[in-house]
mmCIF file of C-alpha atoms in Angstrom:
data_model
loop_
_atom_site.group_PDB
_atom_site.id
_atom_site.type_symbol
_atom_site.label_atom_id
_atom_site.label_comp_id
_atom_site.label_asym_id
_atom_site.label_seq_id
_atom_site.Cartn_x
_atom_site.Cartn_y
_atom_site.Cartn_z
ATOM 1 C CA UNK A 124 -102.474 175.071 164.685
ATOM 2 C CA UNK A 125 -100.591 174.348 167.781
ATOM 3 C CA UNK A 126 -100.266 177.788 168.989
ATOM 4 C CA UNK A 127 -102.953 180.173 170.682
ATOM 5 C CA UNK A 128 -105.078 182.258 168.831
ATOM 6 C CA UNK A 129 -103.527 185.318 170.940
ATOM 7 C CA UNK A 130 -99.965 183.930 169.761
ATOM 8 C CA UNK A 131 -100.396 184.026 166.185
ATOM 9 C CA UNK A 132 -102.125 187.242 166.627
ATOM 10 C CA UNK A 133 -98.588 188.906 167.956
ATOM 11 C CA UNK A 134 -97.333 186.917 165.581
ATOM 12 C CA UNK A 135 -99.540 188.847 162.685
ATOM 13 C CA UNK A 136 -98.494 192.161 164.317
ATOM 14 C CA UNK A 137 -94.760 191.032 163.319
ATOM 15 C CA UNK A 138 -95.822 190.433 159.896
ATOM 16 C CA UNK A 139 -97.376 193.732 159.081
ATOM 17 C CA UNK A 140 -94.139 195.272 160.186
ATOM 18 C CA UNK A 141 -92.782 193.749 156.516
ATOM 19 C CA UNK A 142 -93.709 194.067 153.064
ATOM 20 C CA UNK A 143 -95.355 190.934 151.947
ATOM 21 C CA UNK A 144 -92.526 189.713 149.891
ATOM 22 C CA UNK A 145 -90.186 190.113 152.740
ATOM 23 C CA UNK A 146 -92.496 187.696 155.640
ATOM 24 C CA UNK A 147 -89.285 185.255 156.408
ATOM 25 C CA UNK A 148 -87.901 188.837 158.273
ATOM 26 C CA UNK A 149 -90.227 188.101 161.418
ATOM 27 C CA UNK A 150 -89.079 184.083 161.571
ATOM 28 C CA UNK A 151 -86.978 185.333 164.675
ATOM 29 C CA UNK A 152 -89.776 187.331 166.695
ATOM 30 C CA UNK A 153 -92.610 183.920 165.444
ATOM 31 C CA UNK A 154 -90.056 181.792 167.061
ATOM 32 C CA UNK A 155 -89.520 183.724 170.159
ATOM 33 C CA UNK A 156 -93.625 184.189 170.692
ATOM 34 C CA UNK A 157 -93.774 180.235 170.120
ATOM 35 C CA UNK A 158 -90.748 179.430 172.658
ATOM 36 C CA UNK A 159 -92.108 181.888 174.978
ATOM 37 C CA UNK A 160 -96.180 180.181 174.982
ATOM 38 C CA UNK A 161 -94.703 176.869 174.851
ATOM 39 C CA UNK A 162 -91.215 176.696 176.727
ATOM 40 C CA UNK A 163 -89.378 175.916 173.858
ATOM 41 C CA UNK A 164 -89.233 175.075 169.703
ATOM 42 C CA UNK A 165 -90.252 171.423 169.419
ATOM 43 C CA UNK A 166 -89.944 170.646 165.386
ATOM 44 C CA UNK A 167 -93.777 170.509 165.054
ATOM 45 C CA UNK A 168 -93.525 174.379 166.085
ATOM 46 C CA UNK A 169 -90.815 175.013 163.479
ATOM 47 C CA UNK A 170 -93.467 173.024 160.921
ATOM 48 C CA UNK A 171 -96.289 175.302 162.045
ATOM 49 C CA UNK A 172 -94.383 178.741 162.209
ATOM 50 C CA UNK A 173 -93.179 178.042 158.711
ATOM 51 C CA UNK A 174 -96.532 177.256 157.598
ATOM 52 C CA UNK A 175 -98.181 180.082 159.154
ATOM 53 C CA UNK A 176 -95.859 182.523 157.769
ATOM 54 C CA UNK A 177 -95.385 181.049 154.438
ATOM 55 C CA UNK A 178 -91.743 179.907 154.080
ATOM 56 C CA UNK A 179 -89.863 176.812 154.371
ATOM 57 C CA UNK A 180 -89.324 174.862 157.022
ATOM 58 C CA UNK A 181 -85.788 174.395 156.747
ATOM 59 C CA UNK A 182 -85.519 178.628 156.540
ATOM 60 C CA UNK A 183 -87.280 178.456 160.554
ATOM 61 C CA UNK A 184 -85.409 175.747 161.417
ATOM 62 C CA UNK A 185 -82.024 177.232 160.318
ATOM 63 C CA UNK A 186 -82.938 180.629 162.188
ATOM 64 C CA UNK A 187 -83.798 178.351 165.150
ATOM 65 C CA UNK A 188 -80.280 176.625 165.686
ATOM 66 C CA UNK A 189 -77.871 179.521 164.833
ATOM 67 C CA UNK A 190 -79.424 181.260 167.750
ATOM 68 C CA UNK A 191 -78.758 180.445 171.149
ATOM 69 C CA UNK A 192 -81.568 182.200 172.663
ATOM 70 C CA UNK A 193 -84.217 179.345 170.996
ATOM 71 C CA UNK A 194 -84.511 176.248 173.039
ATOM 72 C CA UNK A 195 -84.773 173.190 170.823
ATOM 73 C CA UNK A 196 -85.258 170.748 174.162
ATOM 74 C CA UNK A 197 -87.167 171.405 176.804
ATOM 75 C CA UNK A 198 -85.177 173.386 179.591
ATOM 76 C CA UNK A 199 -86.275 174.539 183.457
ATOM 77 C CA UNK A 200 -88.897 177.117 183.997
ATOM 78 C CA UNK A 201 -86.205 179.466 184.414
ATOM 79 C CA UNK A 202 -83.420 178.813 181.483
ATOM 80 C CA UNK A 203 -80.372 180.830 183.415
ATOM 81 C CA UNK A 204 -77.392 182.047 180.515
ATOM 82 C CA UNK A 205 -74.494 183.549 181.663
ATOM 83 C CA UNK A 206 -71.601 184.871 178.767
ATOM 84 C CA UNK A 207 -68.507 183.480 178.512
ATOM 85 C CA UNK A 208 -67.326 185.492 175.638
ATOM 86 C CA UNK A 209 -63.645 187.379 175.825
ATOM 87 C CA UNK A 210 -64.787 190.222 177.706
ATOM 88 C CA UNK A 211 -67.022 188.677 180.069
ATOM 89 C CA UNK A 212 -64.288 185.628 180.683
ATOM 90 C CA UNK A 213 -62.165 188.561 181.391
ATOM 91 C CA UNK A 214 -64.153 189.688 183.962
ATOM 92 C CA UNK A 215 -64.651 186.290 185.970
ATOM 93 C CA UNK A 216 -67.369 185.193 183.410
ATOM 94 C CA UNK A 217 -66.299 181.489 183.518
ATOM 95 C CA UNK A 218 -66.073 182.231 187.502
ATOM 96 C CA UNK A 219 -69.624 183.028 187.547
ATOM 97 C CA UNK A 220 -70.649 180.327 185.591
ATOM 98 C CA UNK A 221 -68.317 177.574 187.799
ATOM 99 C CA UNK A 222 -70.111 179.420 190.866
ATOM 100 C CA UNK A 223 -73.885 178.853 189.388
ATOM 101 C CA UNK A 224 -72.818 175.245 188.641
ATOM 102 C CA UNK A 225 -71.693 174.464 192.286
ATOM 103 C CA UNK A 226 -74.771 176.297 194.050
ATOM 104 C CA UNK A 227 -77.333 174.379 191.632
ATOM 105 C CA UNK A 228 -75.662 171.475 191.908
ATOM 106 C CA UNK A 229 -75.583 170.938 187.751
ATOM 107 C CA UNK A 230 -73.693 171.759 184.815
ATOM 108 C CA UNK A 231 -73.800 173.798 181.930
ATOM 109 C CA UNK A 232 -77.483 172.184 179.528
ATOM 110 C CA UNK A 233 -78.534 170.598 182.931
ATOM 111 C CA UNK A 234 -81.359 171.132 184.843
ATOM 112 C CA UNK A 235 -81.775 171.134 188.357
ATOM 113 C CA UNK A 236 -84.042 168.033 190.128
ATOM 114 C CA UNK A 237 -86.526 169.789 190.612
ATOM 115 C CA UNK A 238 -87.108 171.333 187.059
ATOM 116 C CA UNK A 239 -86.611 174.716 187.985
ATOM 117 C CA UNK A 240 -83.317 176.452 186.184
ATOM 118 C CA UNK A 241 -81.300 175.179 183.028
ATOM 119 C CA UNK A 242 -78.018 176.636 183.526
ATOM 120 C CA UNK A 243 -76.678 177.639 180.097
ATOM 121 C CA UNK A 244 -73.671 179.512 178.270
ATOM 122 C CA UNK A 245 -73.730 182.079 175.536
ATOM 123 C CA UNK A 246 -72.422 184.029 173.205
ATOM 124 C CA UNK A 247 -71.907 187.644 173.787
ATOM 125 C CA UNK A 248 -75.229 188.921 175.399
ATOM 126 C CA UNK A 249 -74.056 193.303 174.035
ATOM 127 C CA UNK A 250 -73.071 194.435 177.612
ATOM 128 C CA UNK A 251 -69.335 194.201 178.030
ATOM 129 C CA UNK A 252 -69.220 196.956 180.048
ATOM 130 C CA UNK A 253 -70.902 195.377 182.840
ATOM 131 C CA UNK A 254 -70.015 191.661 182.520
ATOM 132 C CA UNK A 255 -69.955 189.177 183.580
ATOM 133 C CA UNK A 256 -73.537 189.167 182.315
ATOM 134 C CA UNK A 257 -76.434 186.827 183.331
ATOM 135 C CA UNK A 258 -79.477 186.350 181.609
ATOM 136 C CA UNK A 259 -82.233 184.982 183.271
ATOM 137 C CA UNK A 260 -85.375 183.684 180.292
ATOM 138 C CA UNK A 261 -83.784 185.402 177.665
ATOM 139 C CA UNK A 262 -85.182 188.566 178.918
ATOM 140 C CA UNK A 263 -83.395 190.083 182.225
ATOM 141 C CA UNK A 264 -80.409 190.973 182.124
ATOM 142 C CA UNK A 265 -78.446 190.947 185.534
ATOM 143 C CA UNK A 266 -74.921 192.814 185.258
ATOM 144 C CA UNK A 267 -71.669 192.633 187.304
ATOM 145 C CA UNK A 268 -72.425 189.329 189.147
ATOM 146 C CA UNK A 269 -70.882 188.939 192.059
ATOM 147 C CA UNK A 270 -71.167 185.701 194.464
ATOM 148 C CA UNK A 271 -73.801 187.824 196.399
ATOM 149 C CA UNK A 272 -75.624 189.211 193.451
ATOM 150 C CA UNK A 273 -75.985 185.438 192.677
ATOM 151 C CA UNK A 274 -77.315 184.497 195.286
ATOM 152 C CA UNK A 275 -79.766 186.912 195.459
ATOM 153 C CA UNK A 276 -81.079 186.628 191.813
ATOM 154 C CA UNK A 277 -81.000 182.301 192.554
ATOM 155 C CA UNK A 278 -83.443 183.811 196.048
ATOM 156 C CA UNK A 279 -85.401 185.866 193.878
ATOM 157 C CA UNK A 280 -85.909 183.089 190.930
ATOM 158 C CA UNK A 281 -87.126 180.763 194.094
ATOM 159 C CA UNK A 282 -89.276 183.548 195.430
ATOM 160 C CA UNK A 283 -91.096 183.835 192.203
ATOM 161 C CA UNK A 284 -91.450 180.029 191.644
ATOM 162 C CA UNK A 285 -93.342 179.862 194.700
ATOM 163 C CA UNK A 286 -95.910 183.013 194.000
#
């Protein structure tokens, strides 16, 4: 087992959430505990998910690499996504993400020196509304970035690298 004994123990609350014939339905939320103990989905994690819940593993592996929220190399301690879908392009999306580029210093699947953020694009990220849309380790989502909002998240990510 390469995980932790609490991982797969989230990972058995996911599976009682399904009837038994239907465990393949929590590949997505195995995959995201996995990423999120070990920084990302290295193919001996899409062996042992598969394993663990009892289904191919092609069927992980497919569910891995449709979805760009699963990192299949490893990526900074902060993984930094911001939309460049219609709307968000729209609404100086690809700005934002030219502007993150020149303040890190890398471009879009690098990391910086340092280790510290993978800048990345995406998909729609479901908040058109307030695009352009960052989101920072596939779990906050910052809205309407301006140049200053920016540079405040970048201050905050350094703040918290540093606690």
């Amino acid at each position: 087992m390469l995980l932790s004994e609490q991982a797969y123990k989230l990972i058995d609350k996911e599976l009682a959430k399904y009837p038994a014939d239907q465990r393949r339905s929590a590949t997505m939320s195995a995959l995201r505990i996995a990423q999120t103990e070990q920084g990302w989905i290295t193919p001996e994690i899409v062996e042992d998910v598969a394993r663990y819940i009892g289904i191919p593993a092609i069927a992980v592996q497919e569910v891995a690499t449709f979805y760009n929220m699963f990192d299949l190399k490893p990526v900074g301690r902060f993984k930094v996504t911001v939309c460049t879908n219609l709307p968000c392009v729209l609404r100086d999306g690809v700005k934002t993400l030219d502007y993150l580029s020149q303040k890190l210093g890398i471009g879009v699947n690098e990391t910086t020196a340092d280790g510290l953020i993978t800048l990345k694009e995406s998909e729609c990220l479901g908040a058109c509304g307030d695009s352009p849309v960052v989101l920072v380790n596939n779990h906050h989502m910052c809205v309407r970035m301006t140049q200053e909002r920016i540079d405040e998240m970048l201050e905050d990510i350094r703040k918290e690298a540093q606690a």
